[in-house]
Amino acid sequence: MNIFLDKYGTDTTTNFHLMRWANELNISPFYYCMRDEINDLKYKKEDKIAKQKLDIQQLIGNIPDDNEDTFQQELNALETKLNSELQKELRNIKQEIQSIDDSEIKTYIQQQIQNIDDREIKTYIQQQIQNIDDSVIQQQITTINNLVLKQDKNIVALGKKYLKKESYYFNLPFGNLSSVHASITDNIDGSKDYEYKKY
């Protein structure tokens, strides 16, 4: 108990409570002393490790620049090696792609086509046919028929107009040129004799 009091002193309320708690639980105050000693050793060890880390970092910082060049060269060499390996892999992949046999692919596709069940296709087509609305088709057929009939009527009307039977003939001038008395100046005022006539 005296060691405990020497270690922690007698003037604090915390120490008093610790002592009272130790007495109530029948725990020796030396336990607390040992615990504190262990913690002190632990903190001292942690401080020592932190100091050693700091020393190592300082040593690393004091390494001459020549080593940095060596590290950079090694890094460049590794990067070059990695790039060459990557290019090699890419070349291998391209060769693999180029070596693929088209006939194998065609054979596979043909097999897949042969595996298709015709019944499924026929069933699908029949379903599509059944889904067709007959009334819409009938309306379209009626519309087309009406247009055809209208065009037929127009064609018949045009045919009647152009096939009307009328005779046309012309009185040709100079009909009497074989005559001895004919001359160019003959019948100047008789131009009405050579009009177009409709009979």
Short mmCIF file of C-alpha atoms in Angstrom, two decimals:
data_model
loop_
_atom_site.label_atom_id
_atom_site.label_comp_id
_atom_site.label_asym_id
_atom_site.label_seq_id
_atom_site.Cartn_x
_atom_site.Cartn_y
_atom_site.Cartn_z
CA MET A 1 0.00 0.00 0.00
CA ASN A 2 2.79 2.40 0.76
CA ILE A 3 4.36 1.69 -2.66
CA PHE A 4 1.09 2.58 -4.23
CA LEU A 5 0.87 5.82 -2.26
CA ASP A 6 4.47 6.64 -3.06
CA LYS A 7 3.78 6.08 -6.74
CA TYR A 8 0.58 8.08 -6.98
CA GLY A 9 0.61 10.36 -3.98
CA THR A 10 -2.07 10.80 -1.32
CA ASP A 11 -3.58 14.12 -2.23
CA THR A 12 -5.88 13.28 -5.16
CA THR A 13 -9.45 12.14 -5.06
CA THR A 14 -8.79 9.69 -7.89
CA ASN A 15 -6.13 7.92 -5.91
CA PHE A 16 -8.46 7.73 -2.95
CA HIS A 17 -11.18 6.12 -5.05
CA LEU A 18 -8.71 3.69 -6.54
CA MET A 19 -7.55 2.67 -3.09
CA ARG A 20 -11.09 2.25 -1.84
CA TRP A 21 -12.04 0.19 -4.91
CA ALA A 22 -8.93 -1.97 -4.49
CA ASN A 23 -9.78 -2.59 -0.83
CA GLU A 24 -13.42 -3.43 -1.57
CA LEU A 25 -12.47 -5.95 -4.23
CA ASN A 26 -9.59 -7.22 -2.18
CA ILE A 27 -7.15 -6.40 -5.00
CA SER A 28 -3.63 -5.63 -4.11
CA PRO A 29 -2.50 -2.09 -4.90
CA PHE A 30 0.62 -3.63 -6.35
CA TYR A 31 -1.47 -4.69 -9.34
CA TYR A 32 -1.94 -1.03 -10.21
CA CYS A 33 1.74 -0.38 -9.79
CA MET A 34 2.56 -3.27 -12.14
CA ARG A 35 0.03 -2.09 -14.65
CA ASP A 36 1.50 1.37 -14.66
CA GLU A 37 5.01 0.01 -15.00
CA ILE A 38 3.93 -2.07 -17.99
CA ASN A 39 2.27 0.96 -19.57
CA ASP A 40 5.42 3.02 -18.99
CA LEU A 41 7.52 0.35 -20.69
CA LYS A 42 5.04 0.20 -23.54
CA TYR A 43 5.12 3.96 -24.08
CA LYS A 44 8.90 4.00 -23.89
CA LYS A 45 9.04 1.23 -26.50
CA GLU A 46 6.62 3.09 -28.77
CA ASP A 47 8.69 6.25 -28.44
CA LYS A 48 11.82 4.28 -29.30
CA ILE A 49 10.14 2.75 -32.38
CA ALA A 50 8.90 6.16 -33.52
CA LYS A 51 12.42 7.57 -33.10
CA GLN A 52 13.90 4.68 -35.09
CA LYS A 53 11.35 5.25 -37.87
CA LEU A 54 12.30 8.91 -37.97
CA ASP A 55 16.00 7.98 -38.13
CA ILE A 56 15.35 5.56 -41.00
CA GLN A 57 13.39 8.20 -42.90
CA GLN A 58 16.24 10.66 -42.43
CA LEU A 59 18.70 8.05 -43.68
CA ILE A 60 16.55 7.44 -46.73
CA GLY A 61 16.36 11.19 -47.31
CA ASN A 62 20.17 11.41 -47.11
CA ILE A 63 20.73 8.79 -49.85
CA PRO A 64 22.77 10.42 -52.65
CA ASP A 65 21.07 11.37 -55.92
CA ASP A 66 23.12 8.78 -57.80
CA ASN A 67 20.86 6.10 -56.37
CA GLU A 68 17.80 8.03 -57.57
CA ASP A 69 19.17 7.84 -61.11
CA THR A 70 19.68 4.11 -60.66
CA PHE A 71 16.11 3.73 -59.39
CA GLN A 72 14.82 5.74 -62.36
CA GLN A 73 16.81 3.57 -64.76
CA GLU A 74 15.44 0.43 -63.17
CA LEU A 75 11.95 1.86 -63.35
CA ASN A 76 12.40 2.70 -67.04
CA ALA A 77 13.75 -0.79 -67.71
CA LEU A 78 10.74 -2.35 -65.97
CA GLU A 79 8.36 -0.12 -67.93
CA THR A 80 10.06 -1.07 -71.21
CA LYS A 81 9.87 -4.75 -70.32
CA LEU A 82 6.20 -4.42 -69.41
CA ASN A 83 5.43 -2.65 -72.70
CA SER A 84 7.25 -5.31 -74.72
CA GLU A 85 5.35 -8.07 -72.91
CA LEU A 86 2.09 -6.24 -73.56
CA GLN A 87 2.89 -5.87 -77.27
CA LYS A 88 3.77 -9.56 -77.43
CA GLU A 89 0.43 -10.47 -75.87
CA LEU A 90 -1.39 -8.20 -78.32
CA ARG A 91 0.39 -9.88 -81.25
CA ASN A 92 -0.57 -13.30 -79.90
CA ILE A 93 -4.21 -12.23 -79.60
CA LYS A 94 -4.23 -10.90 -83.18
CA GLN A 95 -2.74 -14.17 -84.44
CA GLU A 96 -5.39 -16.11 -82.55
CA ILE A 97 -8.11 -13.98 -84.12
CA GLN A 98 -6.64 -14.39 -87.61
CA SER A 99 -6.28 -18.13 -87.19
CA ILE A 100 -10.00 -18.61 -86.57
CA ASP A 101 -11.39 -20.88 -89.28
CA ASP A 102 -14.44 -19.41 -91.03
CA SER A 103 -15.69 -22.86 -91.95
CA GLU A 104 -16.10 -23.71 -88.27
CA ILE A 105 -18.26 -20.64 -87.78
CA LYS A 106 -20.31 -21.44 -90.89
CA THR A 107 -20.77 -25.02 -89.74
CA TYR A 108 -21.91 -23.82 -86.33
CA ILE A 109 -24.42 -21.41 -87.88
CA GLN A 110 -25.76 -24.13 -90.19
CA GLN A 111 -26.19 -26.44 -87.23
CA GLN A 112 -28.08 -23.76 -85.37
CA ILE A 113 -30.32 -23.19 -88.39
CA GLN A 114 -30.98 -26.93 -88.68
CA ASN A 115 -31.86 -27.05 -85.00
CA ILE A 116 -34.70 -24.61 -85.54
CA ASP A 117 -38.01 -26.43 -85.35
CA ASP A 118 -40.13 -25.79 -88.46
CA ARG A 119 -43.27 -26.28 -86.42
CA GLU A 120 -42.45 -23.21 -84.35
CA ILE A 121 -42.05 -21.11 -87.48
CA LYS A 122 -45.30 -22.43 -88.97
CA THR A 123 -47.12 -21.79 -85.70
CA TYR A 124 -45.77 -18.23 -85.61
CA ILE A 125 -46.83 -17.60 -89.22
CA GLN A 126 -50.32 -18.98 -88.55
CA GLN A 127 -50.64 -16.74 -85.51
CA GLN A 128 -49.64 -13.74 -87.60
CA ILE A 129 -52.19 -14.69 -90.26
CA GLN A 130 -54.90 -15.05 -87.62
CA ASN A 131 -54.02 -11.63 -86.24
CA ILE A 132 -54.81 -10.00 -89.59
CA ASP A 133 -58.05 -8.02 -89.45
CA ASP A 134 -60.27 -9.18 -92.35
CA SER A 135 -62.42 -6.05 -92.25
CA VAL A 136 -59.40 -3.82 -92.88
CA ILE A 137 -58.34 -5.97 -95.84
CA GLN A 138 -61.91 -5.95 -97.19
CA GLN A 139 -62.03 -2.14 -96.97
CA GLN A 140 -58.72 -1.89 -98.82
CA ILE A 141 -59.94 -4.28 -101.53
CA THR A 142 -63.17 -2.27 -101.91
CA THR A 143 -61.19 0.96 -102.21
CA ILE A 144 -58.93 -0.57 -104.86
CA ASN A 145 -61.95 -1.92 -106.79
CA ASN A 146 -63.61 1.50 -106.74
CA LEU A 147 -60.44 3.13 -108.05
CA VAL A 148 -60.14 0.53 -110.83
CA LEU A 149 -63.79 0.98 -111.84
CA LYS A 150 -63.36 4.75 -111.91
CA GLN A 151 -60.29 4.43 -114.12
CA ASP A 152 -62.16 2.02 -116.40
CA LYS A 153 -64.96 4.56 -116.83
CA ASN A 154 -62.43 7.27 -117.63
CA ILE A 155 -60.72 5.05 -120.21
CA VAL A 156 -64.06 4.18 -121.86
CA ALA A 157 -65.03 7.86 -122.01
CA LEU A 158 -61.69 8.79 -123.56
CA GLY A 159 -62.03 5.93 -126.05
CA LYS A 160 -65.47 7.12 -127.14
CA LYS A 161 -64.22 10.63 -127.56
CA TYR A 162 -61.27 9.71 -129.74
CA LEU A 163 -62.87 6.85 -131.65
CA LYS A 164 -65.79 8.91 -132.93
CA LYS A 165 -66.20 8.03 -136.61
CA GLU A 166 -65.89 11.19 -138.70
CA SER A 167 -64.48 11.50 -142.20
CA TYR A 168 -62.03 14.18 -143.04
CA TYR A 169 -60.69 15.02 -146.44
CA PHE A 170 -59.01 17.93 -148.08
CA ASN A 171 -59.48 19.67 -151.43
CA LEU A 172 -55.97 20.00 -152.60
CA PRO A 173 -55.02 23.16 -154.48
CA PHE A 174 -53.68 23.05 -157.96
CA GLY A 175 -56.06 20.26 -158.94
CA ASN A 176 -56.24 21.61 -162.49
CA LEU A 177 -52.54 21.97 -163.14
CA SER A 178 -52.76 19.56 -166.00
CA SER A 179 -54.89 22.06 -167.76
CA VAL A 180 -53.27 23.99 -170.57
CA HIS A 181 -54.73 27.24 -169.40
CA ALA A 182 -53.54 26.96 -165.84
CA SER A 183 -51.11 29.45 -164.47
CA ILE A 184 -49.81 30.45 -161.11
CA THR A 185 -51.95 33.51 -161.06
CA ASP A 186 -55.12 31.59 -161.75
CA ASN A 187 -57.77 31.47 -159.08
CA ILE A 188 -56.13 33.90 -156.70
CA ASP A 189 -59.45 34.88 -155.27
CA GLY A 190 -60.75 31.30 -155.33
CA SER A 191 -58.92 30.23 -152.16
CA LYS A 192 -62.25 29.27 -150.60
CA ASP A 193 -62.41 26.34 -152.95
CA TYR A 194 -59.51 24.74 -151.10
CA GLU A 195 -60.74 24.92 -147.54
CA TYR A 196 -60.84 22.04 -145.14
CA LYS A 197 -64.28 20.50 -145.30
CA LYS A 198 -65.99 18.15 -142.89
CA TYR A 199 -68.70 15.75 -144.16
#
